[in-house]
Coordinates of C-alpha atoms in Angstrom, one line a residue:
M6 CA 95.5 113.6 110.7
K7 CA 93.7 115.5 112.2
V8 CA 89.7 115.2 110.9
Q9 CA 89.4 119.3 111.3
S10 CA 92.9 119.5 109.3
V11 CA 91.2 118.2 106.0
A12 CA 89.3 120.2 103.6
L13 CA 86.5 117.8 102.6
L14 CA 84.6 119.4 99.5
S15 CA 80.9 119.8 99.6
A16 CA 80.0 118.8 96.5
L17 CA 80.3 115.2 97.2
G18 CA 81.2 114.0 93.3
M19 CA 84.1 116.4 93.6
L20 CA 85.6 114.5 97.0
V21 CA 89.3 114.2 96.3
S22 CA 90.4 110.3 96.1
G23 CA 92.4 107.0 97.9
S24 CA 89.8 93.4 108.1
S25 CA 90.0 90.3 108.8
V26 CA 94.0 89.9 109.5
Y27 CA 96.2 88.0 106.6
L28 CA 98.3 85.2 107.1
L29 CA 99.9 84.8 110.4
A30 CA 97.0 86.7 111.4
P31 CA 94.3 85.4 109.2
A32 CA 91.9 88.8 106.5
T33 CA 90.3 98.7 100.6
S34 CA 90.8 100.4 96.7
G35 CA 91.3 98.8 93.4
A36 CA 94.5 97.7 92.0
T37 CA 96.4 100.4 90.2
T38 CA 98.7 99.0 87.1
L39 CA 101.0 101.0 85.7
G40 CA 101.9 99.2 82.3
A41 CA 101.8 95.1 81.7
A42 CA 103.2 93.1 83.9
P43 CA 104.4 89.3 83.4
E44 CA 102.2 86.8 85.1
A45 CA 104.0 85.4 88.2
R46 CA 104.6 82.0 88.9
V47 CA 103.2 81.8 92.7
G48 CA 103.4 78.0 92.3
D49 CA 107.2 77.9 92.7
V50 CA 107.2 78.7 96.2
A51 CA 110.6 77.1 97.5
P52 CA 112.1 79.8 99.4
E53 CA 116.1 80.2 99.3
T54 CA 117.9 82.3 102.1
A55 CA 119.4 84.9 101.2
A56 CA 122.9 86.1 102.3
Q57 CA 123.4 87.8 105.7
D58 CA 124.5 91.2 104.4
V59 CA 121.4 91.4 101.9
A60 CA 118.4 93.4 103.6
A61 CA 115.8 91.0 102.3
T62 CA 113.4 90.8 105.3
F63 CA 113.0 93.3 108.0
S64 CA 110.7 93.8 111.1
T65 CA 110.2 97.0 113.3
G66 CA 108.0 99.1 115.4
T67 CA 105.4 98.8 118.7
T68 CA 101.9 99.9 118.3
L69 CA 101.9 99.2 114.8
R70 CA 104.6 96.3 113.7
M71 CA 105.8 96.5 109.7
E72 CA 107.1 94.1 108.5
G73 CA 108.9 94.0 105.0
R74 CA 110.3 91.2 102.8
L75 CA 111.2 91.0 99.2
G76 CA 109.7 88.2 96.4
H77 CA 113.1 87.1 95.6
G78 CA 116.5 86.8 98.1
R79 CA 118.3 86.8 94.6
L80 CA 117.6 87.5 91.0
E81 CA 119.7 86.4 88.1
K82 CA 122.2 88.7 86.2
G83 CA 121.5 90.3 83.2
G84 CA 119.0 93.0 82.1
T85 CA 116.1 93.9 84.1
R86 CA 114.4 91.1 87.0
T87 CA 110.9 91.1 88.5
T88 CA 110.6 90.7 92.2
Y89 CA 107.9 91.9 95.1
V90 CA 108.2 94.2 98.0
M91 CA 105.3 93.2 100.3
V92 CA 104.7 95.2 103.7
E93 CA 102.7 94.0 106.1
V94 CA 101.2 96.2 109.0
H95 CA 99.9 94.5 112.0
A96 CA 98.4 96.4 115.5
D97 CA 99.5 95.3 118.7
G98 CA 96.1 92.8 120.0
A99 CA 97.7 93.2 123.6
E100 CA 94.8 94.3 126.3
D101 CA 96.4 96.3 128.9
G102 CA 93.0 97.6 130.5
R103 CA 93.4 101.2 129.8
R104 CA 91.0 103.4 127.3
V105 CA 93.0 104.1 124.1
A106 CA 91.2 107.1 123.3
E107 CA 87.9 108.9 123.2
N108 CA 86.1 107.5 120.1
H109 CA 82.8 109.3 117.7
L110 CA 80.7 107.1 115.9
A111 CA 78.4 108.5 113.3
I112 CA 75.3 106.4 112.4
V113 CA 74.1 106.9 108.9
I114 CA 70.6 105.0 108.2
D115 CA 68.5 104.6 105.4
R116 CA 65.0 105.9 106.1
S117 CA 63.7 105.7 102.9
G118 CA 60.6 103.9 102.0
S119 CA 62.0 100.4 101.2
M120 CA 63.3 100.3 104.7
K121 CA 59.6 99.4 105.5
G122 CA 58.3 96.3 107.6
D123 CA 61.1 95.3 110.4
R124 CA 64.2 96.7 108.6
L125 CA 63.9 99.9 109.9
P126 CA 62.7 98.9 113.5
R127 CA 65.6 96.3 113.2
A128 CA 68.2 98.7 112.2
L129 CA 67.1 101.5 114.6
A130 CA 67.3 98.9 118.0
A131 CA 70.8 97.9 116.3
A132 CA 71.9 101.3 116.4
N133 CA 70.8 101.7 119.8
A134 CA 73.1 98.9 121.2
A135 CA 76.1 99.9 119.4
V136 CA 75.3 103.0 121.4
D137 CA 75.2 101.0 124.4
R138 CA 78.2 99.3 124.1
L139 CA 80.1 102.7 123.4
E140 CA 82.0 104.2 127.0
D141 CA 81.4 107.4 129.0
G142 CA 83.2 110.2 127.4
D143 CA 82.8 108.8 123.9
R144 CA 80.7 110.8 121.1
V145 CA 77.9 109.8 119.1
S146 CA 76.2 111.2 115.9
V147 CA 73.3 109.8 114.3
I148 CA 72.1 110.7 111.0
S149 CA 68.9 109.2 109.0
F150 CA 68.3 110.2 105.3
D151 CA 65.9 109.5 102.0
T152 CA 66.3 112.0 99.5
R153 CA 68.0 114.5 102.2
P154 CA 69.6 113.6 105.5
T155 CA 69.0 114.7 108.9
T156 CA 70.8 114.7 112.0
D157 CA 68.6 113.4 114.4
V158 CA 71.2 113.1 117.0
S159 CA 74.0 115.8 116.6
M160 CA 77.6 115.1 118.5
T161 CA 76.6 114.2 121.5
T162 CA 78.8 112.7 124.6
V163 CA 78.0 109.6 126.0
N164 CA 77.0 109.4 129.5
T165 CA 74.0 108.7 131.9
S166 CA 72.6 111.4 131.5
T167 CA 72.3 111.7 127.9
R168 CA 72.3 107.7 126.9
Q169 CA 68.4 107.8 126.8
V170 CA 68.2 111.2 125.0
I171 CA 70.0 109.5 122.5
R172 CA 68.1 106.2 122.4
S173 CA 65.1 108.5 122.0
A174 CA 66.1 110.2 119.4
I175 CA 67.0 107.0 117.2
Q176 CA 63.5 105.6 118.2
N177 CA 61.8 108.6 116.6
I178 CA 63.4 108.2 112.8
S179 CA 60.8 107.5 110.5
L180 CA 60.5 106.5 107.0
G181 CA 61.0 109.0 104.0
G182 CA 60.8 109.1 100.5
D183 CA 63.9 108.0 98.0
T184 CA 67.7 107.3 98.6
C185 CA 70.5 109.6 98.9
I186 CA 73.6 107.5 99.8
S187 CA 76.1 110.4 99.5
C188 CA 73.9 113.3 101.0
G189 CA 73.9 110.9 104.5
I190 CA 77.8 110.3 104.3
Q191 CA 78.3 114.1 103.6
A192 CA 76.5 114.9 107.1
G193 CA 78.1 112.0 108.6
V194 CA 81.6 113.5 108.0
D195 CA 80.4 116.9 108.8
E196 CA 79.6 115.6 112.3
L197 CA 82.9 113.5 112.7
R198 CA 85.2 117.2 111.6
R199 CA 83.7 118.4 114.7
S200 CA 85.5 116.5 117.2
E201 CA 89.4 116.7 117.7
G202 CA 91.6 114.1 118.9
T203 CA 88.7 111.3 118.7
A204 CA 89.0 107.9 116.9
D205 CA 86.4 108.1 114.2
R206 CA 84.1 105.6 112.5
M207 CA 80.8 105.5 110.4
I208 CA 78.7 103.1 109.6
V209 CA 76.1 103.1 107.0
L210 CA 73.5 101.1 106.4
S211 CA 70.8 100.8 103.7
D212 CA 68.7 98.2 101.8
G213 CA 68.4 100.2 98.2
D214 CA 70.4 102.0 95.4
A215 CA 71.4 105.6 95.2
T216 CA 68.5 107.3 93.6
A217 CA 69.4 111.0 94.2
G218 CA 73.0 112.8 94.9
V219 CA 75.8 110.4 93.8
R220 CA 75.0 107.6 92.1
D221 CA 78.1 106.3 90.0
V222 CA 80.6 103.9 91.4
P223 CA 83.9 106.0 90.8
G224 CA 82.3 109.0 92.4
F225 CA 81.8 107.1 95.6
E226 CA 85.4 105.4 95.3
S227 CA 86.5 109.2 95.7
I228 CA 84.0 109.9 98.5
A229 CA 85.5 107.1 100.6
R230 CA 88.9 107.4 99.8
S231 CA 88.6 111.3 101.2
A232 CA 87.1 109.8 104.3
R233 CA 89.8 107.5 104.8
D234 CA 92.4 110.5 104.3
A235 CA 90.4 112.1 107.1
G236 CA 90.9 109.5 109.5
I237 CA 87.8 107.7 108.9
G238 CA 86.7 104.3 108.3
V239 CA 83.6 103.7 106.7
S240 CA 81.9 100.3 107.2
T241 CA 78.6 99.8 105.1
I242 CA 75.9 97.4 105.5
G243 CA 73.8 95.8 102.6
V244 CA 70.5 94.9 103.9
G245 CA 68.5 92.3 101.2
T246 CA 69.1 91.9 97.7
S247 CA 68.1 95.2 96.4
Y248 CA 71.0 97.3 97.7
N249 CA 73.7 98.6 95.1
Q250 CA 76.6 96.2 96.4
K251 CA 79.3 97.8 94.1
I252 CA 78.8 101.3 95.3
M253 CA 78.4 99.8 99.0
G254 CA 81.7 97.7 98.6
A255 CA 83.5 100.0 96.9
I256 CA 83.0 102.7 100.1
A257 CA 84.0 100.0 102.6
L258 CA 87.0 99.1 100.3
H259 CA 88.5 102.4 99.3
S260 CA 87.9 104.1 103.4
G261 CA 89.2 100.9 105.1
G262 CA 86.0 99.6 106.7
R263 CA 84.1 96.6 106.0
H264 CA 81.6 95.6 104.1
H265 CA 78.7 93.6 105.6
F266 CA 75.8 91.4 103.1
I267 CA 72.7 91.0 105.8
E268 CA 70.0 88.6 104.3
D269 CA 67.9 88.8 107.7
A270 CA 67.2 92.6 109.4
A271 CA 67.6 90.0 112.8
S272 CA 71.3 89.9 112.3
L273 CA 71.9 93.8 112.4
E274 CA 72.4 94.1 115.8
R275 CA 75.0 91.3 115.8
V276 CA 77.2 93.3 113.0
F277 CA 76.8 97.2 114.7
L278 CA 78.2 95.6 117.9
A279 CA 81.0 94.3 116.0
E280 CA 81.8 97.8 114.0
A281 CA 81.2 99.6 117.6
D282 CA 83.9 97.2 119.1
K283 CA 86.3 97.9 116.4
L284 CA 85.9 101.5 117.2
R285 CA 86.6 100.9 120.8
N286 CA 89.8 99.0 120.1
T287 CA 91.1 101.9 117.7
V288 CA 94.7 101.7 118.5
A289 CA 96.2 103.8 115.4
V290 CA 94.7 106.4 112.7
S291 CA 95.6 107.6 109.0
A292 CA 98.6 104.8 109.1
A293 CA 100.4 105.9 105.8
V294 CA 103.2 104.0 104.2
T295 CA 105.9 105.6 102.0
V296 CA 108.6 103.7 99.8
D297 CA 111.4 105.0 98.4
L298 CA 112.1 103.2 95.9
A299 CA 115.9 103.0 95.0
E300 CA 117.6 104.5 91.6
G301 CA 116.7 102.6 88.2
V302 CA 113.6 100.5 90.1
T303 CA 110.8 100.9 88.4
L304 CA 107.2 100.4 89.5
A305 CA 105.0 98.0 87.6
R306 CA 102.2 97.6 89.8
V307 CA 100.6 98.5 93.0
F308 CA 98.2 95.8 94.3
D309 CA 94.7 96.7 95.9
R310 CA 95.5 99.9 96.8
S311 CA 95.1 103.2 95.8
F312 CA 98.6 105.8 96.1
S313 CA 100.0 108.7 95.1
R314 CA 103.7 109.2 93.5
N315 CA 106.1 112.1 93.7
G316 CA 109.2 110.5 91.5
Q317 CA 110.5 107.5 92.8
R318 CA 108.5 108.0 96.2
L319 CA 105.3 106.5 96.9
T320 CA 102.7 107.0 99.4
V321 CA 100.0 104.8 99.9
P322 CA 97.4 105.5 102.9
L323 CA 96.2 102.9 104.9
G324 CA 93.8 104.2 107.7
N325 CA 93.0 103.4 110.7
F326 CA 93.6 100.2 112.6
S327 CA 91.9 98.8 115.8
A328 CA 93.9 96.0 117.8
S329 CA 94.7 93.1 116.1
D330 CA 94.2 94.3 112.3
T331 CA 96.8 93.7 109.6
K332 CA 96.9 95.4 106.7
T333 CA 99.4 94.8 103.5
L334 CA 100.8 96.7 100.5
L335 CA 102.0 94.7 97.8
L336 CA 104.3 96.3 94.8
E337 CA 105.6 94.5 91.9
L338 CA 108.7 96.3 90.6
R339 CA 111.4 96.0 88.1
V340 CA 114.8 96.0 89.6
P341 CA 118.5 96.7 87.5
A342 CA 120.4 93.7 87.3
D343 CA 123.5 94.2 84.8
A344 CA 125.9 93.7 88.1
E345 CA 126.7 91.1 90.2
G346 CA 126.0 92.2 93.9
I347 CA 124.0 93.6 96.4
T348 CA 121.5 96.2 94.9
P349 CA 119.5 98.3 97.1
V350 CA 115.8 98.2 96.3
A351 CA 113.4 100.2 98.6
D352 CA 113.1 102.3 101.7
V353 CA 110.1 102.1 103.5
R354 CA 108.7 104.3 106.1
L355 CA 105.3 103.9 108.3
R356 CA 103.7 107.2 110.1
F357 CA 100.5 107.2 112.0
D358 CA 98.6 108.7 115.0
D359 CA 99.4 106.9 117.4
R360 CA 96.5 106.4 120.0
K361 CA 98.1 104.1 122.5
T362 CA 101.1 105.7 123.5
G363 CA 100.4 109.5 121.7
G364 CA 101.9 111.8 119.3
E365 CA 103.1 110.5 116.3
G366 CA 104.2 106.6 115.7
S367 CA 106.7 106.0 112.9
C368 CA 109.3 103.2 111.7
N369 CA 111.5 102.2 108.6
G370 CA 112.9 99.5 107.2
K371 CA 115.0 98.9 104.2
L372 CA 115.4 96.0 101.4
D373 CA 118.0 95.2 99.5
V374 CA 118.4 92.0 96.8
R375 CA 121.7 90.1 95.9
I376 CA 122.2 90.0 91.7
G377 CA 123.6 86.6 91.3
A378 CA 127.0 85.5 89.6
D379 CA 127.3 84.8 85.9
G380 CA 125.0 82.0 85.5
E381 CA 123.6 81.5 89.2
A382 CA 119.7 81.1 89.2
G383 CA 117.2 83.3 90.9
S384 CA 115.8 82.0 94.2
E385 CA 112.0 81.2 93.9
L386 CA 109.1 82.9 94.7
D387 CA 108.9 83.8 98.4
P388 CA 105.6 81.6 99.5
I389 CA 104.4 84.6 101.5
I390 CA 104.2 86.7 98.8
A391 CA 102.8 83.8 96.5
T392 CA 100.3 83.3 98.7
R393 CA 99.1 87.3 99.2
I394 CA 99.3 87.3 95.3
E395 CA 96.7 84.1 95.2
R396 CA 94.6 86.5 97.8
T397 CA 94.4 89.0 95.0
R398 CA 93.5 86.3 92.2
T399 CA 90.7 85.4 94.2
A400 CA 89.0 88.4 94.8
D401 CA 89.4 89.3 91.1
T402 CA 88.0 86.2 90.1
L403 CA 85.0 86.8 92.5
D404 CA 84.5 90.3 90.8
A405 CA 84.9 88.9 87.5
V406 CA 82.3 86.4 88.3
N407 CA 79.7 88.9 89.4
E408 CA 80.3 90.8 86.0
L409 CA 79.4 87.6 83.7
L410 CA 76.4 87.1 86.1
E411 CA 75.1 90.6 85.4
Q412 CA 75.4 89.9 81.7
G413 CA 74.0 85.6 82.2
R414 CA 77.2 84.4 80.8
T415 CA 76.7 81.7 83.7
E416 CA 79.0 79.0 82.0
E417 CA 81.8 81.4 81.7
A418 CA 81.7 81.9 85.4
E419 CA 81.5 78.7 86.5
A420 CA 84.6 77.9 84.2
K421 CA 86.6 81.1 85.9
L422 CA 85.8 79.6 89.2
A423 CA 86.7 76.1 88.1
A424 CA 90.3 77.5 86.9
Q425 CA 91.3 79.3 90.3
E426 CA 90.0 76.4 92.4
K427 CA 92.6 74.3 90.2
T428 CA 95.4 77.0 91.2
L429 CA 94.9 77.6 94.5
R430 CA 94.7 73.3 95.2
E431 CA 98.2 73.0 93.2
V432 CA 99.7 76.0 94.8
T433 CA 98.3 74.8 98.2
E434 CA 100.5 71.9 97.9
R435 CA 103.4 73.5 96.8
A436 CA 103.4 75.9 99.7
R437 CA 103.0 73.1 102.2
A438 CA 105.7 71.1 101.0
A439 CA 108.1 75.2 100.8
G440 CA 106.9 76.3 103.3
G441 CA 108.3 73.5 105.7
G442 CA 106.5 73.2 109.4
T443 CA 104.0 75.4 111.0
K444 CA 104.8 78.0 108.2
G445 CA 103.8 75.9 105.6
E446 CA 100.9 74.9 107.0
V447 CA 99.6 78.2 108.0
L448 CA 100.4 79.3 104.4
A449 CA 98.4 76.2 103.5
Q450 CA 95.7 76.9 105.6
D451 CA 94.9 80.5 104.2
L452 CA 95.2 79.0 100.6
E453 CA 92.3 76.3 101.7
E454 CA 90.4 79.1 103.1
Q455 CA 90.5 80.7 99.4
T456 CA 89.4 77.6 97.3
S457 CA 86.6 77.4 99.8
T458 CA 85.2 80.3 99.1
I459 CA 85.6 79.4 95.4
S460 CA 84.7 76.2 95.4
G461 CA 81.1 77.7 97.4
A462 CA 80.7 79.6 94.4
K463 CA 81.3 77.1 91.8
K464 CA 78.5 75.2 93.6
D465 CA 76.3 78.4 93.5
V466 CA 76.8 79.1 90.1
A467 CA 76.8 75.1 89.0
A468 CA 73.2 74.6 90.7
K469 CA 71.5 75.0 86.9
P470 CA 68.6 73.0 87.5
K471 CA 67.1 75.3 90.1
G472 CA 68.6 78.3 88.9
I473 CA 71.0 80.6 90.2
D474 CA 69.9 83.7 92.8
K475 CA 71.9 85.8 91.2
A476 CA 71.5 88.8 93.4
R477 CA 72.0 87.0 96.6
A478 CA 75.1 85.4 95.2
Q479 CA 76.9 88.9 94.1
R480 CA 76.2 90.6 96.9
K481 CA 77.9 87.7 98.9
Y482 CA 80.8 87.6 96.4
V483 CA 81.6 91.4 97.1
E484 CA 81.3 90.7 101.0
A485 CA 83.6 88.0 100.5
A486 CA 86.6 89.4 98.4
N487 CA 87.2 92.6 99.8
P488 CA 89.4 91.2 102.9
Y489 CA 91.2 89.7 100.2
R490 CA 92.3 92.6 99.1
E491 CA 93.5 93.5 102.7

């Protein structure tokens, strides 16, 4: 989908809705729940091999490789049974030395009064470093904002003669008044819409709360989803401990970007360069998965992603992919299990703008499940899906802890972290034993990384004698939680 073909409403509050790498290649959208789903027992992870004529898994695609799998190769006969569909989309990471596509980077910088001291100069130096990382022929726009945005560099093609002009314009940005983050994002979107055929990315930096324009989290979620649907990934950088981590985290999560918590302004250049590299390595734009559920199959939950629905068809936007990115889609389903034999579950298709080969890219696969004979037990939950479910639970735990800290309920926060830590340790041992060999170790490593995150948070919260630095902890946990939802 080209940016120009998307009608973004001028009133930001009315904009319509919406990496790390996962598992075998290690890691943006709140979970949408339809009805109450039974608690999944993710500790029971010993898989069984489905019969050869059951399409319980598939793998297809080139620039973007799509892999699909069912939570269970076999379901127990009788009534309606619960299972899962997981779709993992992995971007080709091979470097062939050739330019993939022209790029357009929009840099949106908070110039409000709170950026005094070394923050604004460090931000401007980091922005210039990102511009230096772009190649001749790429495009850049620079917007600064306080209560209103200023386009300091209108869309400019980077080359030998323009680099110094861009650098000078960035260095001339000066401090202003209050903070209208939504104004800066809208100006950045307007700039990115001016280019055709480019891979687009926006970096938004702020050290404060939204005091003008859109100020609520749902409003920013809507803005972010509209940017994503227009082929724009928005990465956010929060500086210090006074910015609104809910808003900045939501923008990144729902647009398919990243959220960075930076305590020391000296670290800004590293983050800007990483984001510029992400843009330069874009291989696919506006990716979306459609899932056609078979007759009788019903949806219980879509984990961690926004979606649209038309009858039995679900459409889930995944946004843009840089080389080696991996994003996942996880569905909880109810499958009719009255008749023994093979039952269709879902047909899955991936479509995207292929920036490596040109034109539209697509691939598809199908998933079936075997309904067992009378008295035959269902197979146990697939260990890869079990681990993916735990990733969501880890993110949910960190989000819940942030809310408890906000309310001063530190003991409850500590107990919630301890419970998730215990669960992760139990599931890790089962995954290692059930997965077998390298596969089991990869899953165990993923779970151990989650355990380390939770254990670190528990240590923070338990530091009662010294007192927890609530603001720092909350921002750190948002940065940690977002990748687990990929």
